[in-house]
GROMACS .gro file of N, CA, C and O in nm:
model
  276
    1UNK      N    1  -0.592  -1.436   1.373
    1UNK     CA    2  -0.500  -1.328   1.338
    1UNK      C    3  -0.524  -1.270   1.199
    1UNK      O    4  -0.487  -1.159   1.160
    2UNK      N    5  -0.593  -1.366   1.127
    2UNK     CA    6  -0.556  -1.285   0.976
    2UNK      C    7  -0.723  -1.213   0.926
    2UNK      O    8  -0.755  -1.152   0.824
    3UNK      N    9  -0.802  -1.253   1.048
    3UNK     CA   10  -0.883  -1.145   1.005
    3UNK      C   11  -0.898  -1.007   1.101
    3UNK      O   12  -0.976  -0.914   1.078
    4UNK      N   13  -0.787  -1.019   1.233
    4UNK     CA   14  -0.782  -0.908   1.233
    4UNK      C   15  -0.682  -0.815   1.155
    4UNK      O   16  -0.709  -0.695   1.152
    5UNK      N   17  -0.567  -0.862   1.092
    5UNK     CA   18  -0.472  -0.834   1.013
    5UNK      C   19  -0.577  -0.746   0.907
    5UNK      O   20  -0.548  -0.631   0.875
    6UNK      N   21  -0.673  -0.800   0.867
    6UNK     CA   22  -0.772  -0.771   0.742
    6UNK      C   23  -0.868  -0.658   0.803
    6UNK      O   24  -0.935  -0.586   0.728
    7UNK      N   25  -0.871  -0.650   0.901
    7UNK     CA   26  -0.981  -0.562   0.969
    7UNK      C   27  -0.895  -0.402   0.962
    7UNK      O   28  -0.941  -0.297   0.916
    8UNK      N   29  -0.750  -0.426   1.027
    8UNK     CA   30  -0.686  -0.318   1.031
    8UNK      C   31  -0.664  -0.292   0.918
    8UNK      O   32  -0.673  -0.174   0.884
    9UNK      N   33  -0.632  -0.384   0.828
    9UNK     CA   34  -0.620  -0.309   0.660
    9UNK      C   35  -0.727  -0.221   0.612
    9UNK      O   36  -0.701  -0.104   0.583
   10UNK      N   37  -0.821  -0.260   0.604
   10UNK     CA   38  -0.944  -0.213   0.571
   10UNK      C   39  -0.974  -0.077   0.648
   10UNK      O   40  -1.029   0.020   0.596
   11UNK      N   41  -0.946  -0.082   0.734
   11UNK     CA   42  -0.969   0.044   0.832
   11UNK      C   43  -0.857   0.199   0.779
   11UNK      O   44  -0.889   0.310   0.738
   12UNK      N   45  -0.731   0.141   0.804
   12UNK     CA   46  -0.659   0.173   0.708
   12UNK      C   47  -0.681   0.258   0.615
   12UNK      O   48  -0.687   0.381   0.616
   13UNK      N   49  -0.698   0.143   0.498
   13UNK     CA   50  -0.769   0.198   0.362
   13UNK      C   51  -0.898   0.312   0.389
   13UNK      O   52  -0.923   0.399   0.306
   14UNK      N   53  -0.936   0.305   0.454
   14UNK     CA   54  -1.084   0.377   0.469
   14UNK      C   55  -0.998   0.523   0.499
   14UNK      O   56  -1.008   0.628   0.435
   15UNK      N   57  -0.916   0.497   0.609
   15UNK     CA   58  -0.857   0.631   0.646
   15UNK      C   59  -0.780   0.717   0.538
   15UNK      O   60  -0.811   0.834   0.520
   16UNK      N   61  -0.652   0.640   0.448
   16UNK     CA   62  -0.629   0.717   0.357
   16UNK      C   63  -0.675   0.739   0.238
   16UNK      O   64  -0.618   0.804   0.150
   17UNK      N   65  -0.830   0.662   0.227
   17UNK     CA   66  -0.930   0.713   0.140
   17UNK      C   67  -0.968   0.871   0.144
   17UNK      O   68  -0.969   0.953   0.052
   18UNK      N   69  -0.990   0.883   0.245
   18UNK     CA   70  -1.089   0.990   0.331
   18UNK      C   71  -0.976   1.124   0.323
   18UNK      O   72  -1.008   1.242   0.313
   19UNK      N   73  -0.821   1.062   0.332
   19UNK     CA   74  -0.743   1.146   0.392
   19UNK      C   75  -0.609   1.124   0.299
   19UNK      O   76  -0.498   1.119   0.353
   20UNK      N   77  -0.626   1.109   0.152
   20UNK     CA   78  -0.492   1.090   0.110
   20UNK      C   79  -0.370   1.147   0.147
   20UNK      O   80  -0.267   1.093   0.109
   21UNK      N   81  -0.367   1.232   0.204
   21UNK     CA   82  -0.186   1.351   0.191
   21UNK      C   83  -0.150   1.269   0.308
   21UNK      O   84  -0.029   1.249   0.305
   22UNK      N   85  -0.210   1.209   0.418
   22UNK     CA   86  -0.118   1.148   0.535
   22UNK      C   87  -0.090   0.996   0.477
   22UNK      O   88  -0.087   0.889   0.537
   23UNK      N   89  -0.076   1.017   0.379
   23UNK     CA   90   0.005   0.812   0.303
   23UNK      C   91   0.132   0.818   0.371
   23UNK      O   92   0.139   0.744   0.469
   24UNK      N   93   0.209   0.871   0.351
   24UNK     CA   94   0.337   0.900   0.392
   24UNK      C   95   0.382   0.917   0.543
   24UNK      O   96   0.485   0.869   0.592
   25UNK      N   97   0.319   0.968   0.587
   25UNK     CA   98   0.329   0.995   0.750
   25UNK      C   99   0.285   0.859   0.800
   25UNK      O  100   0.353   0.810   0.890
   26UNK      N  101   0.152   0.769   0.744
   26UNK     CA  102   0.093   0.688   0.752
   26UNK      C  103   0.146   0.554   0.801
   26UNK      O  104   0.140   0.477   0.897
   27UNK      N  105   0.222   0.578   0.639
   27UNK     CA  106   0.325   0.463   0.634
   27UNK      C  107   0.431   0.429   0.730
   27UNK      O  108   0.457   0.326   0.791
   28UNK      N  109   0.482   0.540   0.725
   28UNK     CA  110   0.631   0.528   0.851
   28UNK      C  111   0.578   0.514   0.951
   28UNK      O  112   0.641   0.442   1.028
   29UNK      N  113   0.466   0.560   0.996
   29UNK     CA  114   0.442   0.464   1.149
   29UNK      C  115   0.365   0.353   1.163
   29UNK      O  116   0.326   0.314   1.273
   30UNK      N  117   0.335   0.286   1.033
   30UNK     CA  118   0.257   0.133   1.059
   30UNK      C  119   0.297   0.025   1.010
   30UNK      O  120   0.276  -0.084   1.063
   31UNK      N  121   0.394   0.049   0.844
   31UNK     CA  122   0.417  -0.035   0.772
   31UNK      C  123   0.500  -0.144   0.842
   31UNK      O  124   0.571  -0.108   0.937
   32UNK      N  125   0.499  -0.276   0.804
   32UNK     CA  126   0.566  -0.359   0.879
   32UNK      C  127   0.674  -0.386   0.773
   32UNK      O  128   0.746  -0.482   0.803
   33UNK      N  129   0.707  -0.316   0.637
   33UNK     CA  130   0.793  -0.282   0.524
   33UNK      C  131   0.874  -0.223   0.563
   33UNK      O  132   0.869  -0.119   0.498
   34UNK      N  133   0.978  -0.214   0.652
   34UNK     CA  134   1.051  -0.088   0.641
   34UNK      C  135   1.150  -0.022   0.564
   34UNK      O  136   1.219   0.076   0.593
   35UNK      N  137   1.146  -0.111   0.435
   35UNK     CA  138   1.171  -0.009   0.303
   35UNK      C  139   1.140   0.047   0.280
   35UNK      O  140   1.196   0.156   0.288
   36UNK      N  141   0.990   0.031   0.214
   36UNK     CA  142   0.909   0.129   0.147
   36UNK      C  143   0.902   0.247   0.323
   36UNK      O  144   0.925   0.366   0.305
   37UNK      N  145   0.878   0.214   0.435
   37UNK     CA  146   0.790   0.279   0.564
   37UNK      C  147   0.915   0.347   0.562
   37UNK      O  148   0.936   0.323   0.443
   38UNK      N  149   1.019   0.414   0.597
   38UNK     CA  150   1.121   0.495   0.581
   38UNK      C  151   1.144   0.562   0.413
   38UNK      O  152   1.243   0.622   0.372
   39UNK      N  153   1.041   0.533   0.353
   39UNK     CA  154   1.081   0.686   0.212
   39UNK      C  155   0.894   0.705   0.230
   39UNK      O  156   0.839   0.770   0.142
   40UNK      N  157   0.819   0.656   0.325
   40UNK     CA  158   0.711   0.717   0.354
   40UNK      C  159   0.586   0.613   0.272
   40UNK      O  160   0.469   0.649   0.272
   41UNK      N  161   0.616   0.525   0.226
   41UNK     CA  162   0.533   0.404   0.144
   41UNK      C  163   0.571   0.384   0.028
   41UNK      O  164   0.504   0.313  -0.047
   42UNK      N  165   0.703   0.451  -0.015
   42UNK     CA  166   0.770   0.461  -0.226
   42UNK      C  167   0.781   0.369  -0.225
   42UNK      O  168   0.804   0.333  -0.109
   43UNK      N  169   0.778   0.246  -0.327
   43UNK     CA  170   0.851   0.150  -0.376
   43UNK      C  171   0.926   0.166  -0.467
   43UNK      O  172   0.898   0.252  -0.551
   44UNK      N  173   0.995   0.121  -0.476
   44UNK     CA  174   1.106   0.144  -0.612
   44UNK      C  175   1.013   0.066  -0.724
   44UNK      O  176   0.931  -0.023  -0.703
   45UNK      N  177   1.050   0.125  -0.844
   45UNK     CA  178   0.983   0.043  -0.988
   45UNK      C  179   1.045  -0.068  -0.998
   45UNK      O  180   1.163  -0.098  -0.982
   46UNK      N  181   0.908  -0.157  -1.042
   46UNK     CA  182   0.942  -0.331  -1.084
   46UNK      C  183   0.886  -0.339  -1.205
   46UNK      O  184   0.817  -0.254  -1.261
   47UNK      N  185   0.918  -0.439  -1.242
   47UNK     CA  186   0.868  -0.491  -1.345
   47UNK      C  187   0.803  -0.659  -1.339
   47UNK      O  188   0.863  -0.758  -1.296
   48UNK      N  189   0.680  -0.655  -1.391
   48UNK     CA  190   0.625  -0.833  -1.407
   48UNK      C  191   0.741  -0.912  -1.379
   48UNK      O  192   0.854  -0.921  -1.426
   49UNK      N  193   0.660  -0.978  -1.269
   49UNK     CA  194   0.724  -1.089  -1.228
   49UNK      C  195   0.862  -1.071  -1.103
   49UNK      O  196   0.942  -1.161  -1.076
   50UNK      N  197   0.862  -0.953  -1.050
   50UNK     CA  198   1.004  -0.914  -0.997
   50UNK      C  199   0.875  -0.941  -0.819
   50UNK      O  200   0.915  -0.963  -0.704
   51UNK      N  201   0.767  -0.931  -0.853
   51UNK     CA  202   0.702  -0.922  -0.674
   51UNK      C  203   0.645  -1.081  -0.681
   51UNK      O  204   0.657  -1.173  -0.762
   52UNK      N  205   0.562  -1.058  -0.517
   52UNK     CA  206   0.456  -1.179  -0.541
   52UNK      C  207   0.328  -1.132  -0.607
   52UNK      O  208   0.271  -1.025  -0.587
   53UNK      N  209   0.285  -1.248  -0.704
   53UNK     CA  210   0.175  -1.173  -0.813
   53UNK      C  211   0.015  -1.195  -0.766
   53UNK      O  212  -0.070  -1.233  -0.846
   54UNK      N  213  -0.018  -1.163  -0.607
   54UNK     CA  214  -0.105  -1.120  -0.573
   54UNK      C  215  -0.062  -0.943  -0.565
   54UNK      O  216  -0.136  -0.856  -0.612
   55UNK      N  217   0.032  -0.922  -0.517
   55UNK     CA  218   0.053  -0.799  -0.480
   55UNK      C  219   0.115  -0.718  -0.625
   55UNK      O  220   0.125  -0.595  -0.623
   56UNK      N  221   0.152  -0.789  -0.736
   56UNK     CA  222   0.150  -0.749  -0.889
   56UNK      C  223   0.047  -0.717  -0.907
   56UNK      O  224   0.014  -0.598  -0.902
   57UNK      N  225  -0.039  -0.821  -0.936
   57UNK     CA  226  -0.169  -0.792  -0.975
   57UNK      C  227  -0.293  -0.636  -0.927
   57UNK      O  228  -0.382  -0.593  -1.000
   58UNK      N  229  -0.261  -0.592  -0.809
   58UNK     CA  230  -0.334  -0.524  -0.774
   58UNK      C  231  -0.207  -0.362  -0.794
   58UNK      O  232  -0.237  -0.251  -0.838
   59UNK      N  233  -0.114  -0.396  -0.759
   59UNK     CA  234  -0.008  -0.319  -0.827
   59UNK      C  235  -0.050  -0.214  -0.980
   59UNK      O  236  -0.098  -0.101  -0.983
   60UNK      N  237  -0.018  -0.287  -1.074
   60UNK     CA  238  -0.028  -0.269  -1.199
   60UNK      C  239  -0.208  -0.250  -1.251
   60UNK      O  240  -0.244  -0.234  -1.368
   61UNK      N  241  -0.281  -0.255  -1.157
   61UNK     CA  242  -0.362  -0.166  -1.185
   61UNK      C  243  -0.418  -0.064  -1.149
   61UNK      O  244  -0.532  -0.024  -1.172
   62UNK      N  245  -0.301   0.000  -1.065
   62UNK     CA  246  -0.307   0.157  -1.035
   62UNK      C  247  -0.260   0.204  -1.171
   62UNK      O  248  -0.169   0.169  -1.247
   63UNK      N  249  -0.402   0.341  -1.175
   63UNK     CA  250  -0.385   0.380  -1.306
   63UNK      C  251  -0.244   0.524  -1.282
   63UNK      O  252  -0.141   0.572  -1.328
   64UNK      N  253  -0.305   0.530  -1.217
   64UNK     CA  254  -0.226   0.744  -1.160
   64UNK      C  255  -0.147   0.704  -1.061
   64UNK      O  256  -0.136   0.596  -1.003
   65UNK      N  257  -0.075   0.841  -1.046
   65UNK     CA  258   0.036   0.879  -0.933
   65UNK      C  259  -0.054   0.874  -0.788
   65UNK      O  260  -0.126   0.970  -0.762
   66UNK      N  261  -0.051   0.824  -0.747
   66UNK     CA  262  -0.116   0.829  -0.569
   66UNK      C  263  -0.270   0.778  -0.553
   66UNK      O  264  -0.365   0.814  -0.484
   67UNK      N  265  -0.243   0.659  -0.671
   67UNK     CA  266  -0.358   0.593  -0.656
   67UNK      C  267  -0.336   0.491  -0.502
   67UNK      O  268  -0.240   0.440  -0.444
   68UNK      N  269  -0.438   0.496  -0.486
   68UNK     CA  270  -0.445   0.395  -0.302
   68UNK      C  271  -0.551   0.258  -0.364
   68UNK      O  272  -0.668   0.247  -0.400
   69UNK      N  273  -0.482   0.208  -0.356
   69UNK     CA  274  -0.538   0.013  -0.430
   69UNK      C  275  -0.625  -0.017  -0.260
   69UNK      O  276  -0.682  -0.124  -0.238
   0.00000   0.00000   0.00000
């Protein structure tokens, strides 16, 4: 399971590489978040230490607005 979990991520990523403006549309129909997947992938602002710090870590080094990690 978790490398197809990883396969679809990746695939994913490739797509809203290719295709940033559908993040949002994206989101609401795949995310298994349905916080963020109902405002279209937003998260609300955190601060260190408020997530899990695999998903910090790659977080906080988006430099820009609609960077795709």
């Amino acid at each position: 399971p978790e490398k197809l979990v990883m396969e679809r991520a990746e695939k994913m990523r490739a797509e809203l590489l290719s295709n940033p403006k559908e993040f949002a549309k994206k989101a609401k129909e795949v995310s298994a978040d349905t916080d963020s997947a109902t405002n279209g992938g937003l998260l609300p602002y955190f601060a260190k230490g408020e997530r899990h710090e695999t998903f910090e870590r790659k977080s906080f080094l988006l430099k820009q607005e609609n960077d795709i990690s």
